[in-house]
């Protein structure tokens, strides 16, 4: 069975940056399962998996435009520390939920300088090439319920 719209695809992956540093990997853990054609994984990888089949191994380089987007300076904001009331400790690398002009988003604290906190709404992998090594372990058709929900159920998928 080849991967097409509405396939359920299970695969192992290793994700590296351009320097060869491993950013994320399913090695030694559970593989990832996703519903193909529903934007559940980055577009560049989804495109390369179309037409592949179980047992295939491939290396895919995904550009920022087809990955987590270009890095945008406009998504970096400096805010006064007092705006983060109710938070006792603010540190670099801390994830926060913030209101932005584009609605609520997850942001990361990138600098704390005196009373000024810099927050960054870019995805941590924005602006980076994504180098995937993929090993496809299973391809099957989605169930009607999975299609209705837009995600995978069962062993490696979504649990309700
Ligand atoms: Zn569901």
JSON list of C-alpha atoms and ligand atoms in Angstrom, two decimals:
[
{"chain": "A", "resi": 1, "resn": "UNK", "atom": "CA", "xyz": [0.00, 0.00, 0.00]},
{"chain": "A", "resi": 2, "resn": "UNK", "atom": "CA", "xyz": [1.47, 3.38, -0.96]},
{"chain": "A", "resi": 3, "resn": "UNK", "atom": "CA", "xyz": [1.03, 6.59, 1.00]},
{"chain": "A", "resi": 4, "resn": "UNK", "atom": "CA", "xyz": [-1.78, 8.78, -0.32]},
{"chain": "A", "resi": 5, "resn": "UNK", "atom": "CA", "xyz": [-4.41, 11.20, 0.98]},
{"chain": "A", "resi": 6, "resn": "UNK", "atom": "CA", "xyz": [-5.98, 9.75, 4.19]},
{"chain": "A", "resi": 7, "resn": "UNK", "atom": "CA", "xyz": [-3.35, 7.04, 4.73]},
{"chain": "A", "resi": 8, "resn": "UNK", "atom": "CA", "xyz": [-2.30, 6.36, 8.30]},
{"chain": "A", "resi": 9, "resn": "UNK", "atom": "CA", "xyz": [1.51, 6.29, 8.26]},
{"chain": "A", "resi": 10, "resn": "UNK", "atom": "CA", "xyz": [3.74, 5.02, 11.06]},
{"chain": "A", "resi": 11, "resn": "UNK", "atom": "CA", "xyz": [7.45, 5.80, 10.93]},
{"chain": "A", "resi": 12, "resn": "UNK", "atom": "CA", "xyz": [10.66, 6.17, 12.90]},
{"chain": "A", "resi": 13, "resn": "UNK", "atom": "CA", "xyz": [12.58, 9.38, 12.44]},
{"chain": "A", "resi": 14, "resn": "UNK", "atom": "CA", "xyz": [15.72, 11.24, 13.37]},
{"chain": "A", "resi": 15, "resn": "UNK", "atom": "CA", "xyz": [15.77, 14.99, 12.90]},
{"chain": "A", "resi": 16, "resn": "UNK", "atom": "CA", "xyz": [19.11, 16.81, 12.64]},
{"chain": "A", "resi": 17, "resn": "UNK", "atom": "CA", "xyz": [20.15, 20.40, 12.05]},
{"chain": "A", "resi": 18, "resn": "UNK", "atom": "CA", "xyz": [22.63, 21.33, 9.31]},
{"chain": "A", "resi": 19, "resn": "UNK", "atom": "CA", "xyz": [25.53, 20.71, 11.71]},
{"chain": "A", "resi": 20, "resn": "UNK", "atom": "CA", "xyz": [24.45, 17.10, 12.21]},
{"chain": "A", "resi": 21, "resn": "UNK", "atom": "CA", "xyz": [23.23, 17.63, 15.77]},
{"chain": "A", "resi": 22, "resn": "UNK", "atom": "CA", "xyz": [20.21, 15.46, 16.62]},
{"chain": "A", "resi": 23, "resn": "UNK", "atom": "CA", "xyz": [17.24, 17.69, 17.53]},
{"chain": "A", "resi": 24, "resn": "UNK", "atom": "CA", "xyz": [14.68, 14.94, 17.97]},
{"chain": "A", "resi": 25, "resn": "UNK", "atom": "CA", "xyz": [14.44, 11.22, 17.35]},
{"chain": "A", "resi": 26, "resn": "UNK", "atom": "CA", "xyz": [12.06, 8.30, 17.86]},
{"chain": "A", "resi": 27, "resn": "UNK", "atom": "CA", "xyz": [15.07, 5.96, 18.15]},
{"chain": "A", "resi": 28, "resn": "UNK", "atom": "CA", "xyz": [14.65, 3.58, 21.04]},
{"chain": "A", "resi": 29, "resn": "UNK", "atom": "CA", "xyz": [11.06, 4.77, 21.55]},
{"chain": "A", "resi": 30, "resn": "UNK", "atom": "CA", "xyz": [7.69, 4.53, 19.91]},
{"chain": "A", "resi": 31, "resn": "UNK", "atom": "CA", "xyz": [7.37, 5.40, 16.22]},
{"chain": "A", "resi": 32, "resn": "UNK", "atom": "CA", "xyz": [5.18, 8.34, 15.19]},
{"chain": "A", "resi": 33, "resn": "UNK", "atom": "CA", "xyz": [1.81, 7.82, 13.50]},
{"chain": "A", "resi": 34, "resn": "UNK", "atom": "CA", "xyz": [0.03, 10.55, 11.52]},
{"chain": "A", "resi": 35, "resn": "UNK", "atom": "CA", "xyz": [-2.86, 11.02, 9.12]},
{"chain": "A", "resi": 36, "resn": "UNK", "atom": "CA", "xyz": [-1.48, 11.87, 5.66]},
{"chain": "A", "resi": 37, "resn": "UNK", "atom": "CA", "xyz": [-2.80, 14.93, 3.85]},
{"chain": "A", "resi": 38, "resn": "UNK", "atom": "CA", "xyz": [-4.13, 16.73, 6.94]},
{"chain": "A", "resi": 39, "resn": "UNK", "atom": "CA", "xyz": [-1.18, 18.98, 7.78]},
{"chain": "A", "resi": 40, "resn": "UNK", "atom": "CA", "xyz": [-0.28, 16.98, 10.89]},
{"chain": "A", "resi": 41, "resn": "UNK", "atom": "CA", "xyz": [3.44, 17.02, 10.00]},
{"chain": "A", "resi": 42, "resn": "UNK", "atom": "CA", "xyz": [5.52, 19.71, 8.28]},
{"chain": "A", "resi": 43, "resn": "UNK", "atom": "CA", "xyz": [4.49, 20.20, 4.61]},
{"chain": "A", "resi": 44, "resn": "UNK", "atom": "CA", "xyz": [7.95, 19.43, 3.14]},
{"chain": "A", "resi": 45, "resn": "UNK", "atom": "CA", "xyz": [8.08, 16.04, 4.81]},
{"chain": "A", "resi": 46, "resn": "UNK", "atom": "CA", "xyz": [4.46, 15.17, 4.04]},
{"chain": "A", "resi": 47, "resn": "UNK", "atom": "CA", "xyz": [5.12, 15.89, 0.35]},
{"chain": "A", "resi": 48, "resn": "UNK", "atom": "CA", "xyz": [8.19, 13.61, 0.23]},
{"chain": "A", "resi": 49, "resn": "UNK", "atom": "CA", "xyz": [6.31, 10.74, 1.89]},
{"chain": "A", "resi": 50, "resn": "UNK", "atom": "CA", "xyz": [3.54, 10.70, -0.74]},
{"chain": "A", "resi": 51, "resn": "UNK", "atom": "CA", "xyz": [3.79, 7.53, -2.84]},
{"chain": "A", "resi": 52, "resn": "UNK", "atom": "CA", "xyz": [6.20, 5.77, -0.45]},
{"chain": "A", "resi": 53, "resn": "UNK", "atom": "CA", "xyz": [5.45, 2.44, 1.18]},
{"chain": "A", "resi": 54, "resn": "UNK", "atom": "CA", "xyz": [6.18, 0.45, 4.37]},
{"chain": "A", "resi": 55, "resn": "UNK", "atom": "CA", "xyz": [9.83, -0.59, 4.54]},
{"chain": "A", "resi": 56, "resn": "UNK", "atom": "CA", "xyz": [11.05, 2.51, 2.67]},
{"chain": "A", "resi": 57, "resn": "UNK", "atom": "CA", "xyz": [13.92, 4.47, 4.19]},
{"chain": "A", "resi": 58, "resn": "UNK", "atom": "CA", "xyz": [14.62, 7.99, 3.04]},
{"chain": "A", "resi": 59, "resn": "UNK", "atom": "CA", "xyz": [16.55, 11.12, 3.90]},
{"chain": "A", "resi": 60, "resn": "UNK", "atom": "CA", "xyz": [14.69, 14.38, 3.40]},
{"chain": "A", "resi": 61, "resn": "UNK", "atom": "CA", "xyz": [15.98, 17.95, 3.66]},
{"chain": "A", "resi": 62, "resn": "UNK", "atom": "CA", "xyz": [13.16, 20.39, 4.37]},
{"chain": "A", "resi": 63, "resn": "UNK", "atom": "CA", "xyz": [13.66, 24.14, 3.95]},
{"chain": "A", "resi": 64, "resn": "UNK", "atom": "CA", "xyz": [12.27, 26.57, 6.56]},
{"chain": "A", "resi": 65, "resn": "UNK", "atom": "CA", "xyz": [9.52, 27.62, 4.13]},
{"chain": "A", "resi": 66, "resn": "UNK", "atom": "CA", "xyz": [8.25, 24.03, 4.05]},
{"chain": "A", "resi": 67, "resn": "UNK", "atom": "CA", "xyz": [9.16, 23.37, 7.67]},
{"chain": "A", "resi": 68, "resn": "UNK", "atom": "CA", "xyz": [8.44, 25.60, 10.66]},
{"chain": "A", "resi": 69, "resn": "UNK", "atom": "CA", "xyz": [8.60, 28.86, 8.71]},
{"chain": "A", "resi": 70, "resn": "UNK", "atom": "CA", "xyz": [11.18, 31.59, 8.27]},
{"chain": "A", "resi": 71, "resn": "UNK", "atom": "CA", "xyz": [12.49, 33.33, 11.38]},
{"chain": "A", "resi": 72, "resn": "UNK", "atom": "CA", "xyz": [10.63, 36.64, 11.77]},
{"chain": "A", "resi": 73, "resn": "UNK", "atom": "CA", "xyz": [12.16, 39.45, 13.80]},
{"chain": "A", "resi": 74, "resn": "UNK", "atom": "CA", "xyz": [8.69, 40.96, 14.14]},
{"chain": "A", "resi": 75, "resn": "UNK", "atom": "CA", "xyz": [7.67, 38.06, 16.36]},
{"chain": "A", "resi": 76, "resn": "UNK", "atom": "CA", "xyz": [10.21, 39.05, 19.00]},
{"chain": "A", "resi": 77, "resn": "UNK", "atom": "CA", "xyz": [8.86, 41.38, 21.68]},
{"chain": "A", "resi": 78, "resn": "UNK", "atom": "CA", "xyz": [10.32, 43.14, 24.69]},
{"chain": "A", "resi": 79, "resn": "UNK", "atom": "CA", "xyz": [7.89, 43.47, 27.57]},
{"chain": "A", "resi": 80, "resn": "UNK", "atom": "CA", "xyz": [8.14, 44.83, 31.13]},
{"chain": "A", "resi": 81, "resn": "UNK", "atom": "CA", "xyz": [8.62, 42.14, 33.78]},
{"chain": "A", "resi": 82, "resn": "UNK", "atom": "CA", "xyz": [5.54, 43.40, 35.67]},
{"chain": "A", "resi": 83, "resn": "UNK", "atom": "CA", "xyz": [3.36, 42.31, 32.75]},
{"chain": "A", "resi": 84, "resn": "UNK", "atom": "CA", "xyz": [4.08, 38.71, 33.77]},
{"chain": "A", "resi": 85, "resn": "UNK", "atom": "CA", "xyz": [2.30, 39.06, 37.09]},
{"chain": "A", "resi": 86, "resn": "UNK", "atom": "CA", "xyz": [1.63, 35.86, 38.95]},
{"chain": "A", "resi": 87, "resn": "UNK", "atom": "CA", "xyz": [4.81, 34.27, 37.63]},
{"chain": "A", "resi": 88, "resn": "UNK", "atom": "CA", "xyz": [7.41, 34.17, 40.38]},
{"chain": "A", "resi": 89, "resn": "UNK", "atom": "CA", "xyz": [10.42, 33.06, 38.34]},
{"chain": "A", "resi": 90, "resn": "UNK", "atom": "CA", "xyz": [11.14, 34.03, 34.71]},
{"chain": "A", "resi": 91, "resn": "UNK", "atom": "CA", "xyz": [14.10, 32.35, 33.02]},
{"chain": "A", "resi": 92, "resn": "UNK", "atom": "CA", "xyz": [15.62, 31.99, 29.55]},
{"chain": "A", "resi": 93, "resn": "UNK", "atom": "CA", "xyz": [14.06, 29.08, 27.67]},
{"chain": "A", "resi": 94, "resn": "UNK", "atom": "CA", "xyz": [10.82, 29.29, 29.66]},
{"chain": "A", "resi": 95, "resn": "UNK", "atom": "CA", "xyz": [7.71, 28.62, 27.57]},
{"chain": "A", "resi": 96, "resn": "UNK", "atom": "CA", "xyz": [4.78, 31.01, 28.10]},
{"chain": "A", "resi": 97, "resn": "UNK", "atom": "CA", "xyz": [1.35, 31.50, 26.62]},
{"chain": "A", "resi": 98, "resn": "UNK", "atom": "CA", "xyz": [0.92, 35.06, 25.45]},
{"chain": "A", "resi": 99, "resn": "UNK", "atom": "CA", "xyz": [-1.61, 37.17, 23.60]},
{"chain": "A", "resi": 100, "resn": "UNK", "atom": "CA", "xyz": [-0.16, 38.37, 20.30]},
{"chain": "A", "resi": 101, "resn": "UNK", "atom": "CA", "xyz": [-1.66, 40.28, 17.35]},
{"chain": "A", "resi": 102, "resn": "UNK", "atom": "CA", "xyz": [-2.18, 36.84, 15.75]},
{"chain": "A", "resi": 103, "resn": "UNK", "atom": "CA", "xyz": [-4.05, 35.45, 18.75]},
{"chain": "A", "resi": 104, "resn": "UNK", "atom": "CA", "xyz": [-2.83, 33.35, 21.67]},
{"chain": "A", "resi": 105, "resn": "UNK", "atom": "CA", "xyz": [0.51, 31.68, 21.03]},
{"chain": "A", "resi": 106, "resn": "UNK", "atom": "CA", "xyz": [3.21, 29.76, 22.75]},
{"chain": "A", "resi": 107, "resn": "UNK", "atom": "CA", "xyz": [6.26, 31.98, 23.14]},
{"chain": "A", "resi": 108, "resn": "UNK", "atom": "CA", "xyz": [9.71, 31.40, 24.62]},
{"chain": "A", "resi": 109, "resn": "UNK", "atom": "CA", "xyz": [11.62, 33.71, 26.94]},
{"chain": "A", "resi": 110, "resn": "UNK", "atom": "CA", "xyz": [14.94, 34.43, 25.21]},
{"chain": "A", "resi": 111, "resn": "UNK", "atom": "CA", "xyz": [16.39, 37.15, 27.49]},
{"chain": "A", "resi": 112, "resn": "UNK", "atom": "CA", "xyz": [15.81, 38.62, 30.94]},
{"chain": "A", "resi": 113, "resn": "UNK", "atom": "CA", "xyz": [17.59, 41.93, 31.44]},
{"chain": "A", "resi": 114, "resn": "UNK", "atom": "CA", "xyz": [16.64, 43.93, 34.53]},
{"chain": "A", "resi": 115, "resn": "UNK", "atom": "CA", "xyz": [12.95, 44.71, 34.22]},
{"chain": "A", "resi": 116, "resn": "UNK", "atom": "CA", "xyz": [12.80, 43.79, 30.52]},
{"chain": "A", "resi": 117, "resn": "UNK", "atom": "CA", "xyz": [11.85, 40.34, 29.31]},
{"chain": "A", "resi": 118, "resn": "UNK", "atom": "CA", "xyz": [12.33, 39.35, 25.66]},
{"chain": "A", "resi": 119, "resn": "UNK", "atom": "CA", "xyz": [9.82, 36.84, 24.34]},
{"chain": "A", "resi": 120, "resn": "UNK", "atom": "CA", "xyz": [9.98, 35.12, 20.95]},
{"chain": "A", "resi": 121, "resn": "UNK", "atom": "CA", "xyz": [6.87, 33.74, 19.22]},
{"chain": "A", "resi": 122, "resn": "UNK", "atom": "CA", "xyz": [8.84, 32.05, 16.43]},
{"chain": "A", "resi": 123, "resn": "UNK", "atom": "CA", "xyz": [8.75, 28.26, 16.48]},
{"chain": "A", "resi": 124, "resn": "UNK", "atom": "CA", "xyz": [12.03, 27.03, 18.06]},
{"chain": "A", "resi": 125, "resn": "UNK", "atom": "CA", "xyz": [12.89, 25.47, 14.67]},
{"chain": "A", "resi": 126, "resn": "UNK", "atom": "CA", "xyz": [11.88, 28.50, 12.56]},
{"chain": "A", "resi": 127, "resn": "UNK", "atom": "CA", "xyz": [14.55, 29.50, 10.02]},
{"chain": "A", "resi": 128, "resn": "UNK", "atom": "CA", "xyz": [16.25, 26.10, 10.22]},
{"chain": "A", "resi": 129, "resn": "UNK", "atom": "CA", "xyz": [16.67, 23.40, 7.59]},
{"chain": "A", "resi": 130, "resn": "UNK", "atom": "CA", "xyz": [15.25, 20.12, 8.86]},
{"chain": "A", "resi": 131, "resn": "UNK", "atom": "CA", "xyz": [17.25, 16.99, 7.96]},
{"chain": "A", "resi": 132, "resn": "UNK", "atom": "CA", "xyz": [15.09, 13.92, 8.48]},
{"chain": "A", "resi": 133, "resn": "UNK", "atom": "CA", "xyz": [16.09, 10.26, 8.31]},
{"chain": "A", "resi": 134, "resn": "UNK", "atom": "CA", "xyz": [12.86, 8.33, 7.98]},
{"chain": "A", "resi": 135, "resn": "UNK", "atom": "CA", "xyz": [12.03, 4.61, 8.16]},
{"chain": "A", "resi": 136, "resn": "UNK", "atom": "CA", "xyz": [8.41, 3.85, 7.31]},
{"chain": "A", "resi": 137, "resn": "UNK", "atom": "CA", "xyz": [7.12, 0.92, 9.37]},
{"chain": "A", "resi": 138, "resn": "UNK", "atom": "CA", "xyz": [3.40, 0.75, 8.50]},
{"chain": "A", "resi": 139, "resn": "UNK", "atom": "CA", "xyz": [0.89, 2.18, 6.02]},
{"chain": "A", "resi": 140, "resn": "UNK", "atom": "CA", "xyz": [-2.87, 1.57, 6.34]},
{"chain": "A", "resi": 141, "resn": "UNK", "atom": "CA", "xyz": [-6.16, 3.25, 5.47]},
{"chain": "A", "resi": 142, "resn": "UNK", "atom": "CA", "xyz": [-7.72, 5.57, 8.05]},
{"chain": "A", "resi": 143, "resn": "UNK", "atom": "CA", "xyz": [-10.95, 4.59, 9.77]},
{"chain": "A", "resi": 144, "resn": "UNK", "atom": "CA", "xyz": [-14.06, 6.75, 9.31]},
{"chain": "A", "resi": 145, "resn": "UNK", "atom": "CA", "xyz": [-13.68, 8.01, 12.87]},
{"chain": "A", "resi": 146, "resn": "UNK", "atom": "CA", "xyz": [-10.05, 9.01, 12.34]},
{"chain": "A", "resi": 147, "resn": "UNK", "atom": "CA", "xyz": [-11.02, 10.94, 9.22]},
{"chain": "A", "resi": 148, "resn": "UNK", "atom": "CA", "xyz": [-13.77, 12.72, 11.13]},
{"chain": "A", "resi": 149, "resn": "UNK", "atom": "CA", "xyz": [-11.33, 13.73, 13.87]},
{"chain": "A", "resi": 150, "resn": "UNK", "atom": "CA", "xyz": [-8.44, 14.54, 11.53]},
{"chain": "A", "resi": 151, "resn": "UNK", "atom": "CA", "xyz": [-5.91, 12.50, 13.51]},
{"chain": "A", "resi": 152, "resn": "UNK", "atom": "CA", "xyz": [-4.81, 8.92, 14.18]},
{"chain": "A", "resi": 153, "resn": "UNK", "atom": "CA", "xyz": [-6.22, 6.75, 16.97]},
{"chain": "A", "resi": 154, "resn": "UNK", "atom": "CA", "xyz": [-4.78, 3.60, 18.51]},
{"chain": "A", "resi": 155, "resn": "UNK", "atom": "CA", "xyz": [-1.32, 2.35, 19.40]},
{"chain": "A", "resi": 156, "resn": "UNK", "atom": "CA", "xyz": [0.84, 5.29, 18.30]},
{"chain": "A", "resi": 157, "resn": "UNK", "atom": "CA", "xyz": [-1.84, 7.88, 17.77]},
{"chain": "A", "resi": 158, "resn": "UNK", "atom": "CA", "xyz": [-4.20, 10.09, 19.73]},
{"chain": "A", "resi": 159, "resn": "UNK", "atom": "CA", "xyz": [-5.81, 8.90, 22.96]},
{"chain": "A", "resi": 160, "resn": "UNK", "atom": "CA", "xyz": [-9.08, 10.37, 24.15]},
{"chain": "B", "resi": 1, "resn": "LIG", "atom": "ZN1", "xyz": [-9.89, 11.51, 17.79]}
]
